[in-house]
CSV table of C-alpha atoms in Angstrom, one decimal:
chain,number,residue,atom,x,y,z
V,18,PRO,CA,-104.4,-58.4,-39.8
V,19,LEU,CA,-107.3,-60.8,-40.4
V,20,VAL,CA,-105.2,-63.7,-41.7
V,21,THR,CA,-102.5,-65.6,-39.9
V,22,GLY,CA,-99.4,-66.9,-41.7
V,23,THR,CA,-96.0,-65.9,-43.0
V,24,PHE,CA,-95.9,-63.2,-45.7
V,25,PRO,CA,-93.1,-61.7,-47.8
V,26,ILE,CA,-92.5,-58.0,-47.4
V,27,GLN,CA,-90.0,-55.6,-48.9
V,28,PHE,CA,-88.6,-52.6,-47.1
V,29,ARG,CA,-87.3,-49.7,-49.1
V,30,VAL,CA,-85.2,-47.0,-47.6
V,31,THR,CA,-84.2,-43.7,-49.3
V,32,ASP,CA,-81.5,-41.4,-48.1
V,33,SER,CA,-81.2,-37.6,-48.5
V,34,ARG,CA,-79.4,-38.0,-51.9
V,35,GLY,CA,-82.2,-40.2,-53.3
V,36,VAL,CA,-80.3,-43.4,-53.1
V,37,HIS,CA,-82.6,-46.4,-52.4
V,38,ALA,CA,-81.8,-49.6,-50.6
V,39,PHE,CA,-84.1,-52.7,-50.5
V,40,LYS,CA,-84.4,-55.5,-48.0
V,41,ASN,CA,-86.7,-58.6,-48.4
V,42,LEU,CA,-88.0,-60.1,-45.2
V,43,MET,CA,-90.7,-62.5,-44.1
V,44,LEU,CA,-93.4,-61.2,-41.7
V,45,LYS,CA,-95.1,-63.8,-39.5
V,46,VAL,CA,-98.7,-62.9,-38.3
V,47,ILE,CA,-99.9,-64.9,-35.4
V,48,ALA,CA,-103.3,-64.9,-33.7
V,49,ARG,CA,-103.9,-63.6,-30.2
V,50,PRO,CA,-104.4,-66.4,-27.7
V,51,LEU,CA,-107.8,-68.0,-27.7
V,52,VAL,CA,-109.7,-67.3,-24.4
V,53,VAL,CA,-113.3,-67.8,-23.2
V,54,ILE,CA,-114.6,-64.5,-22.1
V,55,THR,CA,-118.0,-65.7,-20.6
V,56,THR,CA,-117.9,-65.3,-16.8
V,57,SER,CA,-117.9,-68.5,-14.8
V,58,GLU,CA,-121.0,-67.4,-13.0
V,59,LEU,CA,-123.9,-68.4,-15.2
V,60,PRO,CA,-127.6,-67.4,-14.7
V,61,ARG,CA,-129.6,-69.6,-12.4
V,62,GLY,CA,-132.2,-71.9,-13.9
V,63,THR,CA,-135.6,-73.3,-12.7
V,64,THR,CA,-137.0,-76.7,-13.4
V,65,GLY,CA,-139.7,-76.5,-16.1
V,66,ILE,CA,-138.6,-73.1,-17.3
V,67,SER,CA,-136.8,-72.6,-20.6
V,68,TYR,CA,-133.1,-71.8,-20.1
V,69,ASN,CA,-130.8,-70.0,-22.7
V,70,ASN,CA,-127.3,-68.7,-22.3
V,71,SER,CA,-124.5,-68.3,-24.8
V,72,PHE,CA,-120.7,-68.5,-24.5
V,73,SER,CA,-118.2,-66.1,-26.0
V,74,ALA,CA,-114.6,-66.3,-26.9
V,75,GLU,CA,-112.0,-63.9,-28.4
V,76,GLY,CA,-108.6,-64.3,-30.0
V,77,GLY,CA,-107.5,-67.3,-32.0
V,78,VAL,CA,-108.9,-67.6,-35.5
V,79,PRO,CA,-112.7,-67.5,-35.7
V,80,LEU,CA,-115.0,-69.3,-36.4
V,81,TYR,CA,-115.2,-71.1,-33.0
V,82,THR,CA,-116.6,-74.6,-32.2
V,83,TRP,CA,-117.9,-75.3,-28.7
V,84,LYS,CA,-118.4,-78.6,-26.8
V,85,ILE,CA,-118.7,-79.9,-23.2
V,86,ALA,CA,-115.2,-81.2,-22.3
V,87,SER,CA,-116.2,-82.8,-18.9
V,88,GLY,CA,-119.0,-82.8,-16.3
V,89,ALA,CA,-122.7,-82.7,-17.1
V,90,LEU,CA,-125.3,-80.2,-18.0
V,91,PRO,CA,-128.7,-80.2,-16.3
V,92,ASP,CA,-131.0,-82.9,-17.7
V,93,GLY,CA,-133.0,-81.3,-20.5
V,94,VAL,CA,-130.3,-78.7,-21.4
V,95,THR,CA,-127.9,-79.1,-24.4
V,96,MET,CA,-125.1,-77.1,-25.9
V,97,SER,CA,-124.8,-76.4,-29.6
V,98,SER,CA,-121.5,-76.3,-31.4
V,99,TYR,CA,-122.1,-72.5,-31.7
V,100,GLY,CA,-121.8,-72.2,-27.9
V,101,LEU,CA,-125.6,-71.9,-27.0
V,102,LEU,CA,-126.9,-73.6,-23.9
V,103,SER,CA,-130.7,-74.1,-24.3
V,104,GLY,CA,-133.5,-76.3,-23.1
V,105,THR,CA,-135.7,-76.8,-20.1
V,106,PRO,CA,-134.0,-78.2,-17.0
V,107,SER,CA,-136.0,-81.1,-15.5
V,108,LEU,CA,-134.0,-81.7,-12.3
V,109,ALA,CA,-132.9,-79.2,-9.6
V,110,GLY,CA,-129.3,-79.2,-8.4
V,111,ILE,CA,-125.9,-77.7,-9.0
V,112,PHE,CA,-124.2,-78.8,-12.2
V,113,SER,CA,-120.5,-78.4,-12.9
V,114,PHE,CA,-118.9,-78.8,-16.3
V,115,ALA,CA,-116.1,-77.6,-18.4
V,116,VAL,CA,-116.5,-76.0,-21.9
V,117,ARG,CA,-113.9,-76.4,-24.6
V,118,VAL,CA,-113.7,-74.0,-27.5
V,119,GLY,CA,-111.6,-74.5,-30.6
V,120,ASP,CA,-110.7,-72.2,-33.4
V,121,GLN,CA,-109.9,-72.6,-37.1
V,122,ASP,CA,-106.2,-73.1,-36.4
V,123,GLY,CA,-106.9,-76.1,-34.2
V,124,LYS,CA,-106.1,-74.2,-30.9
V,125,THR,CA,-108.3,-75.0,-28.0
V,126,THR,CA,-109.0,-73.7,-24.5
V,127,THR,CA,-111.2,-74.9,-21.7
V,128,LYS,CA,-113.0,-73.2,-18.8
V,129,ASP,CA,-115.0,-74.5,-15.9
V,130,PHE,CA,-118.6,-73.4,-15.3
V,131,MET,CA,-121.5,-74.1,-12.9
V,132,ILE,CA,-125.3,-73.8,-13.2
V,133,SER,CA,-127.6,-73.9,-10.2
V,134,VAL,CA,-131.1,-75.1,-11.0
V,135,ASP,CA,-133.9,-74.3,-8.5
V,136,GLN,CA,-136.9,-76.5,-8.1
V,137,ALA,CA,-140.0,-74.8,-9.4
V,138,PRO,CA,-142.7,-74.2,-6.7
V,139,VAL,CA,-145.6,-76.5,-6.5
V,140,LEU,CA,-149.0,-75.0,-6.4
V,141,SER,CA,-151.8,-76.9,-4.6
V,142,PRO,CA,-155.4,-75.8,-4.5
V,143,VAL,CA,-156.9,-75.3,-1.0
V,144,PRO,CA,-160.6,-76.2,-0.6
V,145,SER,CA,-162.6,-73.2,-0.3
V,146,SER,CA,-166.3,-72.3,-0.2
V,147,SER,CA,-168.0,-71.4,-3.4
V,148,SER,CA,-168.3,-67.8,-2.2
V,149,SER,CA,-164.6,-67.2,-1.7
V,150,PRO,CA,-161.8,-67.0,-4.3
V,151,VAL,CA,-159.8,-70.2,-5.1
V,152,SER,CA,-156.7,-70.2,-3.0
V,153,PHE,CA,-153.4,-71.8,-3.6
V,154,LEU,CA,-150.7,-72.9,-1.2
V,155,CYS,CA,-147.3,-72.4,-2.6
V,156,CYS,CA,-144.4,-74.5,-1.4
V,157,ALA,CA,-140.9,-73.3,-2.5
V,158,THR,CA,-137.6,-73.4,-0.9
V,159,LYS,CA,-136.1,-69.9,-0.6
V,160,SER,CA,-132.3,-70.0,-1.3
V,161,ALA,CA,-129.8,-67.5,-0.1
V,162,PHE,CA,-130.5,-65.7,-3.3
V,163,GLY,CA,-134.2,-65.4,-2.7
V,164,PHE,CA,-137.1,-66.7,-4.7
V,165,PRO,CA,-136.8,-67.0,-8.5
V,166,SER,CA,-137.6,-63.7,-10.1
V,167,TRP,CA,-140.8,-64.9,-11.7
V,168,ILE,CA,-142.5,-65.5,-8.3
V,169,HIS,CA,-144.6,-62.5,-7.2
V,170,ILE,CA,-146.7,-62.9,-4.0
V,171,ARG,CA,-149.6,-60.4,-3.8
V,172,GLU,CA,-152.1,-62.0,-1.4
V,173,VAL,CA,-152.0,-65.0,0.9
V,174,PHE,CA,-155.2,-66.9,1.6
V,175,GLY,CA,-155.3,-69.9,3.8
V,176,PRO,CA,-157.7,-72.0,5.8
V,177,SER,CA,-159.1,-70.5,9.0
V,178,GLY,CA,-156.6,-70.7,11.8
V,179,ALA,CA,-153.6,-71.4,9.6
């Protein structure tokens, strides 16, 4: 059923001689429990890089409304009432928060989440002679998870003796 509520129904029973019996009853249709199905482990973010992630729920009575129940999102990231996180994080760190979703029947549920935001690497030009290519020194902190996926190192140039 797509609609919750209490509905009248009528049962009709017929025996082998063709005799009918009727019984009027009320059928109560209830929604499945409302649950957030988005996993607690959200994708990592990087300062200065656009971040987008959406939350999902099931059960209850759609349409769902989303909000931050407690904690804080990274600066520069907001959450829409449709459950979309978006924006550009401006500070690195680990951000913990709880998301609350509500359905059309007024039922709510809350789930805790965490976003890790890495600091974007800083590129600094290294003086070079006019005959050599411009070089950059890259300073980034490598976490236990490695460098952000958008960093690709092909060649390393540095001053002589470095």
